[in-house]
């Protein structure tokens, strides 16, 4: 037994010489680089109708039975269990926690009076993090617009949202900003509007035929562009406020978060190369171009025409340069093929304007280090000051097993590839594993991405560490990790399997 594992160890050490960054440790990352994990308010808090919180568009959606009848009324109950969860974070060695504030908990009607209980909750959460040495990275809008604003004026499709969002952000900066290092205004701003205003399959379920299903309101040709425009203006307005009124005193950073897939042309024809650039301009440039240069990409203006709103000079100057960092949620790689025939359709949506066909090339399961490198290096080329990455963790069936080897391999591969990218010039500043706990997901409680399993059959919603939590802890506490480390970990854990129930 001993000699067998000894030779295996030798072999794997040899392999480590060949595979770049197979063996690495926390200390190999540059100073200031931060490792954390994330959740979002609706997905983790629970206490949905308690202590003054009012519904967001996600409460409405789940209560209409749109997620197999599941909802996040209770979910992980972090609202009441945050202290316990922060102890788990300490135990895991997290350096930062990425979470979001529920707008309708803090300002139940979206505008107007602040809920003192909501204020107290986020104050307590942030204080508890700080006193345990964990940096709070706070998102203001993680898909959960207050229902009151949706009812009143259609939420993000009305310019009134800019003023209401800025007032909400002002409360957050004013009350919590002395302790918050990073503010993200909007999570996955690009896919939020595509799912919610084009396909209409996620809240607030706006769409129009033939682009969405069962549409009762909305316009898939125009509203995604309009909502995105207002997100940019709201982001910029909040960022300008932060920079003018708070940043000097509070020394934090402000940014926005986008969904990004790495794009590979399906063939090496010129058409597909151009189509890949076009897809990048539509998916990423849509936001990054205005944020960097003050205007939408030329190809978007050309293809969407008057359906794409325009910036006044004043707006353009506000939006330009309004991010200190870009948050990137990076999950998968896709192939892109030119489909310019879509431009001949009389009624078009975002997809038709983009005029490509997209097929999944690599799922998160098979992501190779080169895709991680490409994605992080490419974003570096946008010469942003800061950039943090929140890859989707490996998905597993929630009930499968605490021994989540696929997630351990994914973490090892992703973080190793990130190290390669950093050594090659990437300016990535942080890594946040999605998610800290098994939270409410788009499919309810079927899939789990957590480092910790949450037992929904237990009245106390007991948390249990998965193998991935142990791996991450091992890494974060400064011990080297390598492929042979998996073997050792596996041996150690199976020797103590009774601890692992
Ligand atoms: C649309 O409605 C039909 C009938 O109610 C339902 O079967 C279908 O799942 C709905 N589609 C979507 C995308 O919601
Ligand atoms: C959506 O807007 C487009 C462009 O203004 C218009 O042509 C179309 O009729 C609208 N569709 C709906 C369903 O209102
Ligand atoms: C694509 O590139 C490969 C390798 O350079 C070449 O063999 C192939 O003929 C090219 N295909 C097309 C369609 O240009
Ligand atoms: C998970 O397993 C428990 C116990 O076997 C069962 O009661 C529960 O319904 C399962 N949950 C899911 C989401 O499959
Ligand atoms: C780093 O970049 C160089 C030059 O582009 C490339 O040859 C090399 O393969 C890269 N190494 C890694 C580990 O990405
Ligand atoms: C395995 O257990 C040994 C002995 O307790 C310990 O020294 C070692 O660090 C453990 N390895 C891992 C990867 O946890």
XYZ file of C-alpha atoms and ligand atoms in Angstrom:
585
model
C 0.000 0.000 0.000
C 2.679 2.394 1.109
C 4.995 1.775 -1.805
C 2.170 1.938 -4.292
C 1.081 5.350 -3.162
C 4.710 6.412 -3.013
C 5.259 5.614 -6.688
C 1.955 7.207 -7.595
C 3.129 10.279 -5.793
C 6.346 10.331 -7.783
C 4.486 9.953 -11.030
C 2.146 12.771 -10.235
C 5.021 14.972 -9.218
C 6.509 14.380 -12.628
C 3.198 15.245 -14.228
C 3.197 18.458 -12.252
C 6.350 19.546 -14.041
C 4.590 19.223 -17.356
C 1.231 20.731 -16.476
C 1.775 24.382 -15.639
C 0.555 25.423 -12.226
C -0.575 22.016 -11.163
C 1.134 22.503 -7.845
C 0.606 25.909 -6.365
C -0.262 27.586 -3.115
C -1.989 30.697 -1.851
C 1.400 32.393 -1.530
C 1.977 32.208 -5.306
C -0.722 34.844 -5.910
C 0.204 38.535 -6.032
C -0.178 40.749 -2.964
C -3.690 42.133 -2.699
C -5.249 39.294 -4.655
C -8.373 38.208 -2.794
C -10.109 34.833 -2.565
C -13.717 34.607 -1.514
C -17.056 33.068 -2.221
C -20.471 34.492 -3.016
C -24.234 34.342 -2.622
C -27.074 36.776 -3.308
C -29.817 38.166 -1.091
C -32.873 36.464 -2.567
C -31.062 33.160 -2.940
C -29.696 32.915 0.594
C -31.471 35.163 3.103
C -34.986 33.783 3.556
C -37.156 35.812 5.946
C -38.811 36.960 2.739
C -41.885 38.558 4.294
C -40.376 39.330 7.678
C -39.222 42.421 9.510
C -40.585 44.829 6.961
C -39.257 43.308 3.731
C -41.552 43.610 0.722
C -41.490 41.481 -2.445
C -39.003 41.781 -5.260
C -39.755 40.650 -8.806
C -38.268 37.242 -7.869
C -40.757 36.744 -5.024
C -43.569 37.416 -7.479
C -42.118 35.019 -10.036
C -41.632 32.118 -7.614
C -45.020 32.670 -5.988
C -46.606 32.355 -9.421
C -45.170 28.815 -9.342
C -42.646 29.464 -12.108
C -39.824 27.484 -10.455
C -41.550 24.093 -9.971
C -43.491 25.654 -7.131
C -40.292 26.279 -5.150
C -39.473 29.642 -3.633
C -36.815 31.240 -1.443
C -39.120 32.305 1.400
C -36.822 30.461 3.794
C -34.006 28.996 1.649
C -30.765 28.985 3.755
C -32.263 31.352 6.331
C -29.041 33.372 6.411
C -31.012 36.333 7.705
C -31.150 34.513 11.036
C -28.035 32.378 10.651
C -25.472 34.891 9.434
C -23.271 34.542 12.517
C -23.075 30.800 12.126
C -22.341 31.206 8.412
C -19.584 33.705 9.069
C -17.977 31.210 11.453
C -18.003 28.722 8.573
C -16.340 31.364 6.400
C -13.676 31.859 9.055
C -13.195 28.131 9.306
C -12.836 27.903 5.513
C -10.349 30.759 5.475
C -12.409 33.067 3.197
C -10.800 36.463 2.765
C -13.894 38.092 1.274
C -17.627 37.465 1.053
C -19.566 38.609 -1.997
C -23.231 39.131 -1.108
C -26.025 41.420 -2.198
C -28.382 43.778 -0.431
C -32.084 43.190 -0.924
C -33.345 46.584 -2.097
C -36.896 45.775 -0.980
C -35.653 44.825 2.499
C -33.801 48.109 2.906
C -36.342 50.345 1.139
C -39.494 48.214 0.946
C -41.305 50.371 -1.631
C -38.168 50.898 -3.695
C -38.302 54.583 -2.886
C -38.979 56.482 0.310
C -38.638 55.351 3.904
C -35.765 53.101 4.939
C -36.713 49.982 6.923
C -34.791 50.209 10.242
C -34.775 46.408 10.600
C -33.225 46.045 7.166
C -30.623 48.644 7.999
C -29.807 46.853 11.227
C -29.471 43.507 9.456
C -26.905 44.662 6.886
C -25.086 46.648 9.545
C -24.808 43.520 11.704
C -23.763 41.343 8.768
C -21.030 43.764 7.703
C -19.768 44.264 11.257
C -19.616 40.533 11.833
C -17.613 40.085 8.614
C -15.214 42.900 9.466
C -14.638 41.718 13.015
C -13.703 38.333 11.575
C -11.294 39.844 9.067
C -13.468 39.159 5.997
C -13.845 41.896 3.345
C -17.446 42.654 2.336
C -17.926 42.872 -1.463
C -21.439 44.177 -1.872
C -23.783 44.040 -4.876
C -26.690 46.477 -4.961
C -28.912 44.809 -7.561
C -28.716 41.043 -8.019
C -31.777 40.607 -10.280
C -34.181 41.477 -7.432
C -35.844 44.791 -8.300
C -38.530 45.843 -5.785
C -41.914 44.740 -7.134
C -43.337 48.147 -6.175
C -41.179 49.856 -8.834
C -42.071 47.242 -11.446
C -45.759 47.838 -10.710
C -45.452 51.599 -10.646
C -43.556 52.270 -13.856
C -42.197 49.028 -15.291
C -38.888 49.124 -13.400
C -35.797 49.251 -15.600
C -37.651 50.272 -18.771
C -38.447 53.687 -17.307
C -35.865 56.392 -16.798
C -37.326 57.059 -13.342
C -35.309 54.059 -12.187
C -32.106 56.104 -12.453
C -33.192 58.457 -9.681
C -34.594 55.696 -7.460
C -31.512 53.502 -7.869
C -29.217 56.411 -7.056
C -31.189 57.236 -3.907
C -30.992 53.568 -2.830
C -27.242 53.498 -3.525
C -26.833 56.719 -1.534
C -28.413 55.055 1.519
C -26.063 52.068 1.134
C -22.899 54.142 0.667
C -23.892 56.461 3.521
C -24.771 53.732 6.015
C -22.337 50.941 5.135
C -19.641 52.469 2.934
C -17.208 53.159 5.769
C -16.684 49.366 5.949
C -17.260 48.197 2.353
C -14.228 47.810 0.095
C -16.009 46.931 -3.169
C -19.400 47.943 -4.521
C -20.932 46.258 -7.551
C -23.938 48.163 -8.838
C -25.632 45.480 -10.974
C -25.019 41.753 -11.262
C -24.833 40.199 -14.757
C -26.289 43.339 -16.298
C -26.272 41.805 -19.792
C -28.080 38.539 -19.165
C -30.466 40.096 -16.670
C -32.018 42.184 -19.459
C -31.890 39.397 -22.063
C -33.637 36.853 -19.826
C -36.062 39.367 -18.340
C -36.984 41.606 -21.310
C -36.244 39.561 -24.454
C -36.876 35.860 -23.791
C -39.012 36.817 -20.828
C -38.406 33.504 -19.058
C -37.039 35.164 -15.925
C -38.387 38.126 -13.927
C -39.804 40.583 -14.770
C -41.038 38.377 -17.684
C -41.361 41.030 -20.349
C -41.297 39.840 -23.960
C -43.161 39.968 -27.231
C -43.970 37.361 -29.812
C -42.309 35.712 -31.679
C -39.248 36.130 -29.432
C -40.616 34.990 -26.088
C -43.229 32.549 -24.822
C -46.600 33.405 -23.305
C -45.782 37.106 -23.375
C -48.287 39.334 -21.671
C -46.339 42.586 -21.774
C -43.116 43.999 -23.126
C -41.343 44.374 -26.453
C -38.406 42.079 -27.172
C -37.231 44.323 -30.007
C -36.794 47.427 -27.901
C -36.960 46.823 -24.155
C -33.661 44.938 -23.656
C -31.789 47.908 -25.152
C -33.841 50.362 -23.124
C -33.375 48.478 -19.837
C -29.622 48.150 -20.453
C -29.405 51.867 -21.242
C -31.084 52.714 -17.954
C -28.811 50.276 -16.109
C -25.795 52.098 -17.564
C -27.219 55.491 -16.601
C -28.175 54.278 -13.116
C -24.768 52.693 -12.624
C -23.024 55.874 -13.764
C -25.191 58.099 -11.612
C -24.461 55.963 -8.517
C -20.756 55.790 -9.379
C -20.460 59.547 -9.843
C -22.187 60.040 -6.499
C -19.810 57.549 -4.862
C -16.739 59.156 -6.363
C -17.792 62.706 -5.492
C -19.271 62.197 -2.060
C -17.754 59.057 -0.536
C -14.667 57.594 -2.202
C -12.110 59.985 -0.705
C -13.255 59.164 2.810
C -14.202 55.540 2.351
C -11.406 54.370 0.023
C -13.547 51.734 -1.676
C -13.999 50.791 -5.340
C -17.085 50.675 -7.526
C -17.804 48.503 -10.550
C -20.399 46.523 -12.460
C -20.696 42.819 -13.187
C -21.222 41.082 -16.536
C -21.792 37.562 -17.691
C -19.012 36.544 -20.067
C -18.454 33.475 -22.105
C -15.276 32.927 -23.987
C -15.992 32.911 -27.714
C -14.304 30.749 -30.332
C -15.109 31.053 -34.052
C -16.760 27.841 -35.251
C -14.626 27.741 -38.401
C -11.590 29.680 -39.541
C -13.510 31.538 -42.237
C -13.308 35.328 -42.236
C -17.088 35.477 -41.718
C -16.880 33.550 -38.472
C -13.947 35.608 -37.257
C -15.945 38.788 -37.861
C -19.040 37.173 -36.332
C -17.065 36.305 -33.195
C -15.949 39.890 -32.798
C -19.558 41.000 -33.358
C -20.794 38.579 -30.679
C -18.179 39.970 -28.283
C -19.287 43.526 -29.108
C -22.934 42.639 -28.454
C -22.444 40.562 -25.312
C -19.644 42.507 -23.617
C -19.053 45.697 -25.632
C -22.720 46.617 -25.078
C -21.688 47.666 -21.552
C -17.906 47.861 -21.653
C -17.722 50.212 -24.662
C -19.880 52.910 -23.053
C -18.034 52.399 -19.757
C -14.632 52.724 -21.421
C -15.303 55.045 -24.363
C -18.706 56.646 -23.728
C -20.702 55.041 -26.544
C -22.099 51.759 -27.874
C -20.057 49.696 -30.348
C -20.497 50.833 -33.973
C -21.853 47.449 -35.052
C -24.635 47.637 -32.470
C -25.624 51.102 -33.626
C -25.656 49.886 -37.215
C -27.671 46.716 -36.622
C -30.135 47.899 -33.967
C -30.634 51.354 -35.495
C -33.091 53.585 -33.677
C -34.029 50.803 -31.260
C -30.700 51.428 -29.523
C -30.997 54.522 -27.316
C -28.386 57.262 -27.610
C -26.341 59.081 -24.978
C -26.280 62.861 -24.705
C -22.791 64.331 -24.329
C -23.352 64.790 -20.638
C -24.497 61.179 -20.170
C -21.676 59.859 -22.270
C -19.157 61.680 -20.078
C -20.788 60.356 -16.918
C -20.818 56.750 -18.096
C -17.283 56.857 -19.469
C -14.753 55.931 -16.822
C -17.404 55.144 -14.205
C -15.955 51.775 -13.197
C -12.939 51.072 -11.026
C -13.250 47.365 -11.806
C -15.231 44.981 -13.943
C -16.716 41.892 -12.336
C -16.875 38.958 -14.712
C -18.946 35.846 -14.198
C -17.272 33.341 -16.449
C -18.881 29.934 -16.931
C -18.570 28.439 -20.381
C -17.027 28.661 -23.838
C -19.138 28.886 -26.998
C -18.639 28.512 -30.744
C -19.863 31.356 -32.896
C -20.956 31.030 -36.508
C -21.968 33.899 -38.758
C -25.687 34.110 -39.541
C -26.086 37.432 -41.303
C -29.398 36.262 -42.776
C -30.980 37.179 -39.438
C -30.496 40.831 -40.384
C -33.068 40.360 -43.134
C -35.832 39.714 -40.600
C -38.188 42.641 -40.494
C -38.856 42.405 -36.768
C -35.629 41.822 -34.896
C -34.473 41.341 -31.334
C -30.986 41.381 -29.809
C -30.207 37.915 -31.139
C -31.232 38.822 -34.684
C -29.243 42.055 -34.506
C -26.188 40.103 -33.339
C -26.669 37.831 -36.374
C -24.730 34.802 -35.208
C -25.486 31.244 -34.163
C -24.087 30.208 -30.824
C -23.447 26.657 -29.722
C -22.007 25.505 -26.469
C -18.424 24.367 -26.970
C -17.251 23.737 -23.465
C -19.326 23.527 -20.342
C -17.928 24.495 -16.987
C -17.251 20.818 -16.488
C -14.700 20.614 -19.273
C -13.239 24.092 -19.090
C -9.582 23.955 -19.903
C -6.941 26.199 -18.535
C -6.522 27.872 -21.916
C -10.105 29.203 -21.843
C -9.623 30.665 -18.410
C -6.344 32.214 -19.562
C -7.878 33.653 -22.713
C -10.814 35.146 -20.879
C -8.782 36.735 -18.122
C -6.082 37.980 -20.475
C -8.596 39.430 -22.887
C -10.315 41.400 -20.189
C -6.897 42.643 -19.112
C -6.485 44.025 -22.609
C -9.401 46.334 -21.948
C -6.881 47.972 -19.569
C -9.207 48.121 -16.641
C -7.693 48.932 -13.329
C -9.268 46.049 -11.560
C -11.055 42.961 -12.490
C -12.450 40.195 -10.408
C -13.849 36.939 -11.489
C -16.720 34.863 -10.178
C -16.770 31.599 -12.016
C -19.809 29.484 -11.632
C -18.808 26.596 -9.481
C -19.202 23.118 -10.728
C -22.852 22.134 -10.735
C -23.791 18.919 -8.984
C -27.097 17.410 -8.006
C -27.842 18.931 -4.668
C -28.522 15.591 -3.027
C -25.737 13.618 -4.633
C -22.796 13.454 -2.275
C -20.690 15.490 0.063
C -17.687 14.074 -1.728
C -17.957 16.468 -4.648
C -14.844 15.470 -6.573
C -15.963 17.253 -9.763
C -16.054 20.548 -7.877
C -12.637 19.926 -6.307
C -11.153 19.242 -9.736
C -12.849 22.315 -11.118
C -11.514 24.548 -8.343
C -8.039 23.143 -8.758
C -8.098 23.546 -12.542
C -9.622 27.002 -12.521
C -7.389 28.481 -9.858
C -4.295 26.908 -11.440
C -5.238 28.389 -14.827
C -5.839 31.743 -13.219
C -2.339 31.628 -11.774
C -0.983 30.947 -15.279
C -2.896 33.947 -16.562
C -1.600 36.169 -13.766
C 1.959 35.080 -14.491
C 1.324 35.984 -18.096
C 0.104 39.495 -17.372
C -3.570 39.207 -16.438
C -4.715 41.965 -14.090
C -7.300 39.840 -12.282
C -7.629 40.906 -8.656
C -9.863 38.337 -7.071
C -11.625 35.025 -7.328
C -15.051 34.325 -5.865
C -16.369 30.811 -5.861
C -20.095 30.577 -6.607
C -21.549 29.659 -4.215
C -20.714 29.522 -0.537
C -23.812 27.502 0.400
C -26.228 25.471 -1.688
C -28.629 28.358 -2.282
C -31.932 28.665 -4.146
C -31.016 28.434 -7.845
C -32.846 29.058 -11.114
C -34.134 25.480 -10.920
C -35.101 25.840 -7.271
C -33.348 23.318 -5.084
C -32.317 20.748 -7.671
C -28.789 21.807 -8.418
C -26.238 22.862 -5.882
C -23.087 24.867 -6.419
C -22.151 25.254 -2.775
C -19.004 24.538 -0.863
C -21.449 23.678 1.934
C -24.514 21.486 1.649
C -27.657 22.791 3.359
C -29.916 20.014 4.601
C -33.421 21.192 3.763
C -34.945 18.228 5.601
C -33.378 19.361 8.843
C -35.444 21.977 10.720
C -32.181 23.746 11.612
C -31.042 23.705 7.962
C -27.754 22.209 9.043
C -24.735 23.121 6.894
C -22.227 20.394 6.068
C -18.868 20.930 4.397
C -18.402 19.234 1.075
C -15.002 17.979 0.046
C -14.605 21.191 -1.980
C -14.902 23.266 1.207
C -12.058 21.220 2.671
C -9.980 21.617 -0.467
C -10.540 25.394 -0.543
C -9.698 25.629 3.155
C -6.517 23.642 2.669
C -5.522 26.000 -0.142
C -6.566 29.211 1.624
C -4.743 28.277 4.804
C -1.547 28.356 2.800
C -0.896 24.684 2.255
C 0.247 23.744 -1.212
C -2.201 21.948 -3.476
C -1.408 19.609 -6.333
C -2.965 16.668 -8.088
C -1.263 14.336 -5.667
C -2.868 16.356 -2.897
C -6.254 15.074 -4.117
C -5.078 11.558 -3.519
C -3.859 12.430 -0.041
C -7.054 14.261 0.755
C -9.107 11.350 -0.485
C -7.068 8.920 1.620
C -7.361 11.097 4.704
C -11.062 11.587 4.247
C -11.905 7.990 3.652
C -9.878 7.140 6.769
C -12.147 9.506 8.696
C -15.321 8.895 6.752
C -17.399 8.811 9.911
C -16.636 12.513 10.465
C -18.025 13.237 7.094
C -21.718 12.733 7.403
C -46.456 28.765 -21.898
O -47.755 28.345 -21.492
C -48.003 26.994 -21.726
C -49.459 26.744 -21.403
O -49.822 27.377 -20.207
C -47.051 26.162 -20.879
O -47.259 24.786 -21.111
C -45.618 26.516 -21.256
O -44.719 25.835 -20.404
C -45.403 28.010 -21.123
N -44.063 28.327 -21.624
C -43.212 29.063 -20.919
C -41.878 29.261 -21.536
O -43.486 29.559 -19.842
C -41.989 46.717 -30.602
O -41.294 47.838 -31.057
C -41.074 47.824 -32.449
C -40.135 48.981 -32.788
O -40.621 50.158 -32.223
C -42.405 47.893 -33.151
O -42.201 47.859 -34.551
C -43.223 46.681 -32.730
O -44.512 46.755 -33.296
C -43.354 46.613 -31.237
N -43.939 45.345 -30.870
C -44.877 45.249 -29.949
C -45.346 43.878 -29.640
O -45.351 46.219 -29.404
C -8.491 26.276 -41.307
O -7.155 26.243 -40.899
C -6.556 24.980 -41.048
C -5.180 25.016 -40.402
O -4.535 26.209 -40.689
C -6.522 24.578 -42.511
O -5.959 23.300 -42.639
C -7.929 24.585 -43.040
O -7.926 24.328 -44.419
C -8.602 25.910 -42.776
N -9.991 25.809 -43.142
C -10.647 26.783 -43.735
C -12.080 26.550 -43.996
O -10.110 27.834 -44.059
C -32.902 14.968 -0.825
O -32.860 13.799 -0.052
C -33.758 13.795 1.041
C -33.485 12.588 1.904
O -33.235 11.464 1.136
C -35.188 13.825 0.491
O -36.100 13.863 1.557
C -35.338 15.106 -0.329
O -36.608 15.157 -0.912
C -34.274 15.174 -1.405
N -34.344 16.482 -2.022
C -34.206 16.667 -3.324
C -34.277 18.080 -3.788
O -34.036 15.754 -4.107
C 2.260 32.972 -21.762
O 2.312 33.774 -22.905
C 3.241 33.320 -23.860
C 3.348 34.356 -24.953
O 2.064 34.732 -25.400
C 2.815 31.958 -24.381
O 3.731 31.477 -25.319
C 2.739 31.006 -23.204
O 2.220 29.761 -23.628
C 1.866 31.565 -22.124
N 1.978 30.724 -20.972
C 0.940 30.407 -20.251
C 1.237 29.547 -19.071
O -0.172 30.782 -20.513
C -3.541 14.081 5.738
O -3.324 13.692 7.069
C -1.988 13.920 7.510
C -1.854 13.302 8.892
O -2.908 13.717 9.733
C -1.707 15.402 7.495
O -0.398 15.674 7.904
C -1.897 15.917 6.072
O -1.750 17.332 6.043
C -3.269 15.562 5.563
N -3.337 15.916 4.158
C -4.330 16.599 3.646
C -4.227 16.886 2.192
O -5.295 17.008 4.272
